[in-house]
mmCIF file of C-alpha atoms in Angstrom:
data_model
loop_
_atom_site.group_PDB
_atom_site.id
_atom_site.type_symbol
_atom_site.label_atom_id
_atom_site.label_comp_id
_atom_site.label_asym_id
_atom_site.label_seq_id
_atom_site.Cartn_x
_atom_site.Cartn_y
_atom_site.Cartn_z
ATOM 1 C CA UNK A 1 -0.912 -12.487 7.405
ATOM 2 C CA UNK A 2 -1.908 -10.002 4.938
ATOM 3 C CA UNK A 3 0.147 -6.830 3.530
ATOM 4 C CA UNK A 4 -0.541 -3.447 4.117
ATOM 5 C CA UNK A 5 0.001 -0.838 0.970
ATOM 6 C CA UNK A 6 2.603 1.737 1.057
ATOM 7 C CA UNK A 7 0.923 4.438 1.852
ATOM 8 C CA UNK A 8 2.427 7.900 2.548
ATOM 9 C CA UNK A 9 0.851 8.664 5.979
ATOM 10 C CA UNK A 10 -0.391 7.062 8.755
ATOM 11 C CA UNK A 11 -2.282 7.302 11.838
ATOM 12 C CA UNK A 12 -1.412 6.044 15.629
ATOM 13 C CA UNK A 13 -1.551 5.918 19.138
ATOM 14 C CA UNK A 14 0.139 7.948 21.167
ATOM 15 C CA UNK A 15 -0.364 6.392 24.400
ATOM 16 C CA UNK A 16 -2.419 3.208 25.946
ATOM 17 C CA UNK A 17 -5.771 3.305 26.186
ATOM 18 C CA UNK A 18 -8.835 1.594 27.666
ATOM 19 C CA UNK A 19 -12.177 0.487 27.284
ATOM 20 C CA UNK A 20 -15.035 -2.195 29.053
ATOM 21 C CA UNK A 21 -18.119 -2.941 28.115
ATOM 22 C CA UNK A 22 -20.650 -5.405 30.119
ATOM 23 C CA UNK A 23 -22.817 -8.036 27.606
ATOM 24 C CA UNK A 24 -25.332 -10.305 29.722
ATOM 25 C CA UNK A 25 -22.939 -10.326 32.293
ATOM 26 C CA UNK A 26 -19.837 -11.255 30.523
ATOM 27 C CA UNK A 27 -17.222 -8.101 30.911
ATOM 28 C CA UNK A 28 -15.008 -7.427 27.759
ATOM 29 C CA UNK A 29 -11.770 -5.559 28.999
ATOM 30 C CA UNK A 30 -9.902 -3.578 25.868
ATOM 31 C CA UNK A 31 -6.175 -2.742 26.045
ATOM 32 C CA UNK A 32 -4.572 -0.875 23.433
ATOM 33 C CA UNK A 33 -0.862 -0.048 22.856
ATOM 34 C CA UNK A 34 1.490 1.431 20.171
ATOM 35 C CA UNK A 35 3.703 -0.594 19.342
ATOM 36 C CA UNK A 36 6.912 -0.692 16.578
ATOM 37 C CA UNK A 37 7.627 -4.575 16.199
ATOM 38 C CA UNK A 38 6.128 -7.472 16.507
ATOM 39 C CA UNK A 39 8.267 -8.362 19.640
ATOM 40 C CA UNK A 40 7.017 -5.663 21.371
ATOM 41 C CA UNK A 41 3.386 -6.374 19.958
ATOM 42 C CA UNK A 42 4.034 -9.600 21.622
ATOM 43 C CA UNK A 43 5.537 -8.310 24.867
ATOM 44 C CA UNK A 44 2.536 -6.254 25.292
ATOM 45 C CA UNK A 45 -0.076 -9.035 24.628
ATOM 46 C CA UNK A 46 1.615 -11.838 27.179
ATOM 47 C CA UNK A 47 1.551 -8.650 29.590
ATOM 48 C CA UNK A 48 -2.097 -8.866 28.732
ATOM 49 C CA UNK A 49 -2.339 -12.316 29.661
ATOM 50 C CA UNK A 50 -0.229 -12.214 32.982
ATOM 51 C CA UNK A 51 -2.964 -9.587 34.448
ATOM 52 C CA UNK A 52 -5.672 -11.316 33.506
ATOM 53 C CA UNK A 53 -4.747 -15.082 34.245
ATOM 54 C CA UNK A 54 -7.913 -15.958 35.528
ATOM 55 C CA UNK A 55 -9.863 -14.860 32.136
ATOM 56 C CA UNK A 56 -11.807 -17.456 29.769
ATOM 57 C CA UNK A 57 -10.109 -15.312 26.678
ATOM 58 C CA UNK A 58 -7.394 -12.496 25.825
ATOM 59 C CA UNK A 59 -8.155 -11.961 22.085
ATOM 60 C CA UNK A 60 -5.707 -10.034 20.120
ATOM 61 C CA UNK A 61 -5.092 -7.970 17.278
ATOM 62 C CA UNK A 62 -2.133 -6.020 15.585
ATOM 63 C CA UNK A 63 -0.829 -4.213 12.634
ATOM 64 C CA UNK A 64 2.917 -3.115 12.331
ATOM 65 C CA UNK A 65 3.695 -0.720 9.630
ATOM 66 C CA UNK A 66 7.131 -1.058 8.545
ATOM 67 C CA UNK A 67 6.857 -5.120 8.798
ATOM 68 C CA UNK A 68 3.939 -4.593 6.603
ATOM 69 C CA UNK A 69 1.746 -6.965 9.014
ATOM 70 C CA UNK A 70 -1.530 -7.980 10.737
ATOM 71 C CA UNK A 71 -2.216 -10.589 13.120
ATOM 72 C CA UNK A 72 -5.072 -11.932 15.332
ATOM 73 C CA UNK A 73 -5.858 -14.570 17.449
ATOM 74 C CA UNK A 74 -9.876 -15.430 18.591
ATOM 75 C CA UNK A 75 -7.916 -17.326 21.572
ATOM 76 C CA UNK A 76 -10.964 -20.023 21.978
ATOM 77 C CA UNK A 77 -13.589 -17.881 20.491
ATOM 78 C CA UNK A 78 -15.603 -19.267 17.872
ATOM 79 C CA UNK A 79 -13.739 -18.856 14.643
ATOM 80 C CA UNK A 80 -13.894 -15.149 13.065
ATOM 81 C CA UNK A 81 -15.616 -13.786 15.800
ATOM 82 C CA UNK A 82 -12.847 -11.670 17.963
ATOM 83 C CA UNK A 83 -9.759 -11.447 16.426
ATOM 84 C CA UNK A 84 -10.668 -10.528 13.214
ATOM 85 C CA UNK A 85 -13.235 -7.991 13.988
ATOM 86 C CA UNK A 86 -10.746 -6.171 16.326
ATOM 87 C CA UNK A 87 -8.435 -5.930 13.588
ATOM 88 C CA UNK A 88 -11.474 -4.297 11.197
ATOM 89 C CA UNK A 89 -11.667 -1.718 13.738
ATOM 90 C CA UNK A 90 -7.965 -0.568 13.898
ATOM 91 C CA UNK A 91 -8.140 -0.670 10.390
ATOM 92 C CA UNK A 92 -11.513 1.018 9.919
ATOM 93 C CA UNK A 93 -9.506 4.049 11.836
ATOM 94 C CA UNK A 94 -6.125 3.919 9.741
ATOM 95 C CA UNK A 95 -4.425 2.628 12.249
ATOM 96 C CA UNK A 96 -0.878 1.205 12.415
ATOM 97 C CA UNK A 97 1.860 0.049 15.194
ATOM 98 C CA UNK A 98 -0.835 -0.710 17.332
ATOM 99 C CA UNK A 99 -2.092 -3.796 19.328
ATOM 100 C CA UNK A 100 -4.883 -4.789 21.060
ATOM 101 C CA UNK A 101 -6.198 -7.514 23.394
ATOM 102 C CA UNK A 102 -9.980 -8.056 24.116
ATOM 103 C CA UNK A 103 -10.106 -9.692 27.852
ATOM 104 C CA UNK A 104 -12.985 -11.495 28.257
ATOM 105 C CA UNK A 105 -14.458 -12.785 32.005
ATOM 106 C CA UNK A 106 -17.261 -15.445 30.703
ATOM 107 C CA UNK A 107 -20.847 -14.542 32.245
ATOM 108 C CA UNK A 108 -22.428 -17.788 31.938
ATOM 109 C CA UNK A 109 -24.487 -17.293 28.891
ATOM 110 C CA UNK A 110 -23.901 -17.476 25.262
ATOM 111 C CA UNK A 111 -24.250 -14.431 23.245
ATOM 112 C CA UNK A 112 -23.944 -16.649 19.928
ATOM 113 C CA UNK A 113 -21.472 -15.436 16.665
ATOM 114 C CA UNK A 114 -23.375 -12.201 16.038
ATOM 115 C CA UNK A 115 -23.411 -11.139 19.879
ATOM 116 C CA UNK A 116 -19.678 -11.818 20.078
ATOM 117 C CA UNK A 117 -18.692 -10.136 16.695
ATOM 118 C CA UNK A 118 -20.690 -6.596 18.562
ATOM 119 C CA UNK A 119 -19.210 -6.750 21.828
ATOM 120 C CA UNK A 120 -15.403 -7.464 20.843
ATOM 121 C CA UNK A 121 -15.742 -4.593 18.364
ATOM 122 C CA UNK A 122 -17.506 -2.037 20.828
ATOM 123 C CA UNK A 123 -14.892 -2.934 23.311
ATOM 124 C CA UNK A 124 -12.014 -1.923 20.692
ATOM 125 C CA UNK A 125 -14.073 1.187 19.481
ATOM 126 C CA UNK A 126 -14.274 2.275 23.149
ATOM 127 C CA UNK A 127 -10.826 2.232 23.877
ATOM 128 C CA UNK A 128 -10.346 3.941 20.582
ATOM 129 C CA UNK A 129 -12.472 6.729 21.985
ATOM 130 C CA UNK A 130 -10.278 7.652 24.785
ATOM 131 C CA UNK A 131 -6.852 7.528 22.840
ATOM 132 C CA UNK A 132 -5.291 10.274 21.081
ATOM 133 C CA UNK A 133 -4.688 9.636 17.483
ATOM 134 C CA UNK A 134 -1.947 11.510 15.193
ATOM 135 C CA UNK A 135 -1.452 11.292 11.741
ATOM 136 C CA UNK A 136 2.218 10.451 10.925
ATOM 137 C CA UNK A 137 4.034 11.749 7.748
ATOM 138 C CA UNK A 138 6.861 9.789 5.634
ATOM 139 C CA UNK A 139 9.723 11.273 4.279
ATOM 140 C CA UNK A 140 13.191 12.208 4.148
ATOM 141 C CA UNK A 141 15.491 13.952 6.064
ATOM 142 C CA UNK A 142 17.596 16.636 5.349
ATOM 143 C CA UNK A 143 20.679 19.013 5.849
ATOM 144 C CA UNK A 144 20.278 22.299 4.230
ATOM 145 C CA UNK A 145 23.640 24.792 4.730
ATOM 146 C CA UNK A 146 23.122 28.194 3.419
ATOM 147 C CA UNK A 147 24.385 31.562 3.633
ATOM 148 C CA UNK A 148 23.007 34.255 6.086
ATOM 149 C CA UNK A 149 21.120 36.194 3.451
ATOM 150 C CA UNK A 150 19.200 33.536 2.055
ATOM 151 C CA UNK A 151 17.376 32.509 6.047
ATOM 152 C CA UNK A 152 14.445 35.072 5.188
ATOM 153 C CA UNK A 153 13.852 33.164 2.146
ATOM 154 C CA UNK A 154 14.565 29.836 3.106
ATOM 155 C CA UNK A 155 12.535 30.231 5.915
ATOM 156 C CA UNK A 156 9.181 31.592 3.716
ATOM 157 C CA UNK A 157 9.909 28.424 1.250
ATOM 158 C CA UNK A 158 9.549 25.786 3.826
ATOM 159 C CA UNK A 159 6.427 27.538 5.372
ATOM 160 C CA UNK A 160 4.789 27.832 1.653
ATOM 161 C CA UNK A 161 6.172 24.070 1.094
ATOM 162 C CA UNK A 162 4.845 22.962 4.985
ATOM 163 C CA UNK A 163 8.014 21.657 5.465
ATOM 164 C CA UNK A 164 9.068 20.910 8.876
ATOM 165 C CA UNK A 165 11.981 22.081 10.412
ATOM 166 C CA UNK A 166 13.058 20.329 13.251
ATOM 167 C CA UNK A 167 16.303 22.722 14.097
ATOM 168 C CA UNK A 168 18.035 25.466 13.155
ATOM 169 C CA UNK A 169 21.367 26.431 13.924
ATOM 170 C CA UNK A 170 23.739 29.432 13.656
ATOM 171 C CA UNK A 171 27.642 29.820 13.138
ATOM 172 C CA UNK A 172 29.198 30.944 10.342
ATOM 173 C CA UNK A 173 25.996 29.993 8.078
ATOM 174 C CA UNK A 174 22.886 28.598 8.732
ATOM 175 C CA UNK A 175 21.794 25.144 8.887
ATOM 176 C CA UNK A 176 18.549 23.765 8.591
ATOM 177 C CA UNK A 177 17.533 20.316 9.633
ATOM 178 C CA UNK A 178 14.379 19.837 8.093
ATOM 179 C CA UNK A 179 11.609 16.886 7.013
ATOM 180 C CA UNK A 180 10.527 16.995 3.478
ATOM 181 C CA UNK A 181 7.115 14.981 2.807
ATOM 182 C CA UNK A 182 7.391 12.121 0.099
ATOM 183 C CA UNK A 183 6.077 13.247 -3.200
ATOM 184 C CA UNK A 184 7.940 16.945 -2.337
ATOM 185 C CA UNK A 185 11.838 16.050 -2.324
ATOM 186 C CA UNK A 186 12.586 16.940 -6.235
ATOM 187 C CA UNK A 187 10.598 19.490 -6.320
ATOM 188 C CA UNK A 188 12.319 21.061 -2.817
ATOM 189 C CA UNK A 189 15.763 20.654 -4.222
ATOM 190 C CA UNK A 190 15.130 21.987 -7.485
ATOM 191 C CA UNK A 191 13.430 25.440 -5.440
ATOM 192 C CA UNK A 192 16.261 25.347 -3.189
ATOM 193 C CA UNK A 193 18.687 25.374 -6.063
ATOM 194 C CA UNK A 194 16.750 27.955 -8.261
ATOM 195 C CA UNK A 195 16.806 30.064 -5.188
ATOM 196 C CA UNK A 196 20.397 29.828 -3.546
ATOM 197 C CA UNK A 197 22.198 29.067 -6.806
ATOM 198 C CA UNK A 198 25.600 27.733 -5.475
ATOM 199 C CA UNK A 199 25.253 29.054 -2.017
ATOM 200 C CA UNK A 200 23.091 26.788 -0.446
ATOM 201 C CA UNK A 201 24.704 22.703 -0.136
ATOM 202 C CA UNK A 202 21.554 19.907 0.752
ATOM 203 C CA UNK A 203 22.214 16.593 2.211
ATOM 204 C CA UNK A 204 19.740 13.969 2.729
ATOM 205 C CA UNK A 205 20.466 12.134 5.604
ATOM 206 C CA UNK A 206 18.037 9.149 5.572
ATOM 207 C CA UNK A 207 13.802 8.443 5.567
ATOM 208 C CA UNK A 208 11.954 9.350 8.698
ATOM 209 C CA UNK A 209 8.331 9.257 9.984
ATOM 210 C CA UNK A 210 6.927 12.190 11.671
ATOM 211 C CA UNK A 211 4.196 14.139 13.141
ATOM 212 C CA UNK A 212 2.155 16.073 10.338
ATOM 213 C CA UNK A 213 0.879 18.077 12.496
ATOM 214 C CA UNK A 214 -3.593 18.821 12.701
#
């Protein structure tokens, strides 16, 4: 196991996706799946393994974000030459919360270290090529109450900051729930205070993940 950095964003998955390439008659099969802990990482690769019962090899790979983890498994392969090259590839893309298993139906001839190393990573990179990939965003959530007047203004401060507002609601003031990106939050609340003076309360309501957008 190796740790991942902190980093601020992230990219992922959306959805499954699926890939197969053919290498002197030996068929590599390439599942891929978002995934947000390694029992579901798990879940997903015995799945794997349950459709393809009859294959030589299910290699897998995975990373997991906030467990700050990779695995891999060459599952019979000759050492170094599945797992760990199907884990360069996620990571090649900035990947995270995503695993993958390499199914592979034998052909009947060897294609030697080298041969496997290209096939199990062109499997991966053609699944890759059908998913759509987001980036995600880290950082906290909050309650802004203000009065009526201030909306207009509050409104053109999260657009200049590219802060996103996930609601907005209306009774006797206005209350925005927005996401502020890491590295923003002081800055945010000291703008917000210059701005509303004492008319404006913020409340942070936890950390969050979220869609940055294109």
């Amino acid at each position: 196991m190796e740790k991942q950095g902190q980093a601020s964003e992230c990219r992922m998955i959306v959805r499954a996706g699926y890939g197969e390439i053919v290498e002197k008659k030996s068929r590599f099969i390439a599942s891929l799946q978002p995934v947000g802990s390694q029992e579901e990482a798990i879940a997903f690769i015995d799945g794997i393994r349950r459709k393809y019962y009859d294959a030589r090899h299910n290699c897998f790979a995975y990373l997991l974000r906030d467990e700050e983890t990779e695995r891999y498994s060459d599952d019979g392969e000759p050492s170094g030459t599945a797992g760990r090259p199907m884990l360069e590839v996620l990571k090649g893309e900035g990947l995270t919360n995503v695993a993958a298993v390499v199914t592979r139906y034998f052909g009947g001839t060897l294609l030697g270290t080298g041969g496997l190393v290209r096939a199990y990573t062109q499997a991966v990179q053609q699944a890759l090529d059908g998913c759509e990939i987001v980036t995600m965003r880290r950082g906290g959530r909050y309650v802004i109450t203000a009065d009526y007047a201030l909306t207009g203004k509050m409104q053109h401060l999260f657009a200049l900051r590219q802060i996103v507002t996930e609601e907005t609601v209306y009774t006797d003031q206005v209350t925005f729930h927005i996401l502020v990106p890491d590295g923003l939050e002081e800055v945010l609340q000291r703008e917000i205070t210059e701005l509303a003076s004492a008319r404006a309360k913020i409340i942070k309501q936890g950390e969050a993940w979220y869609t940055a957008g294109p």
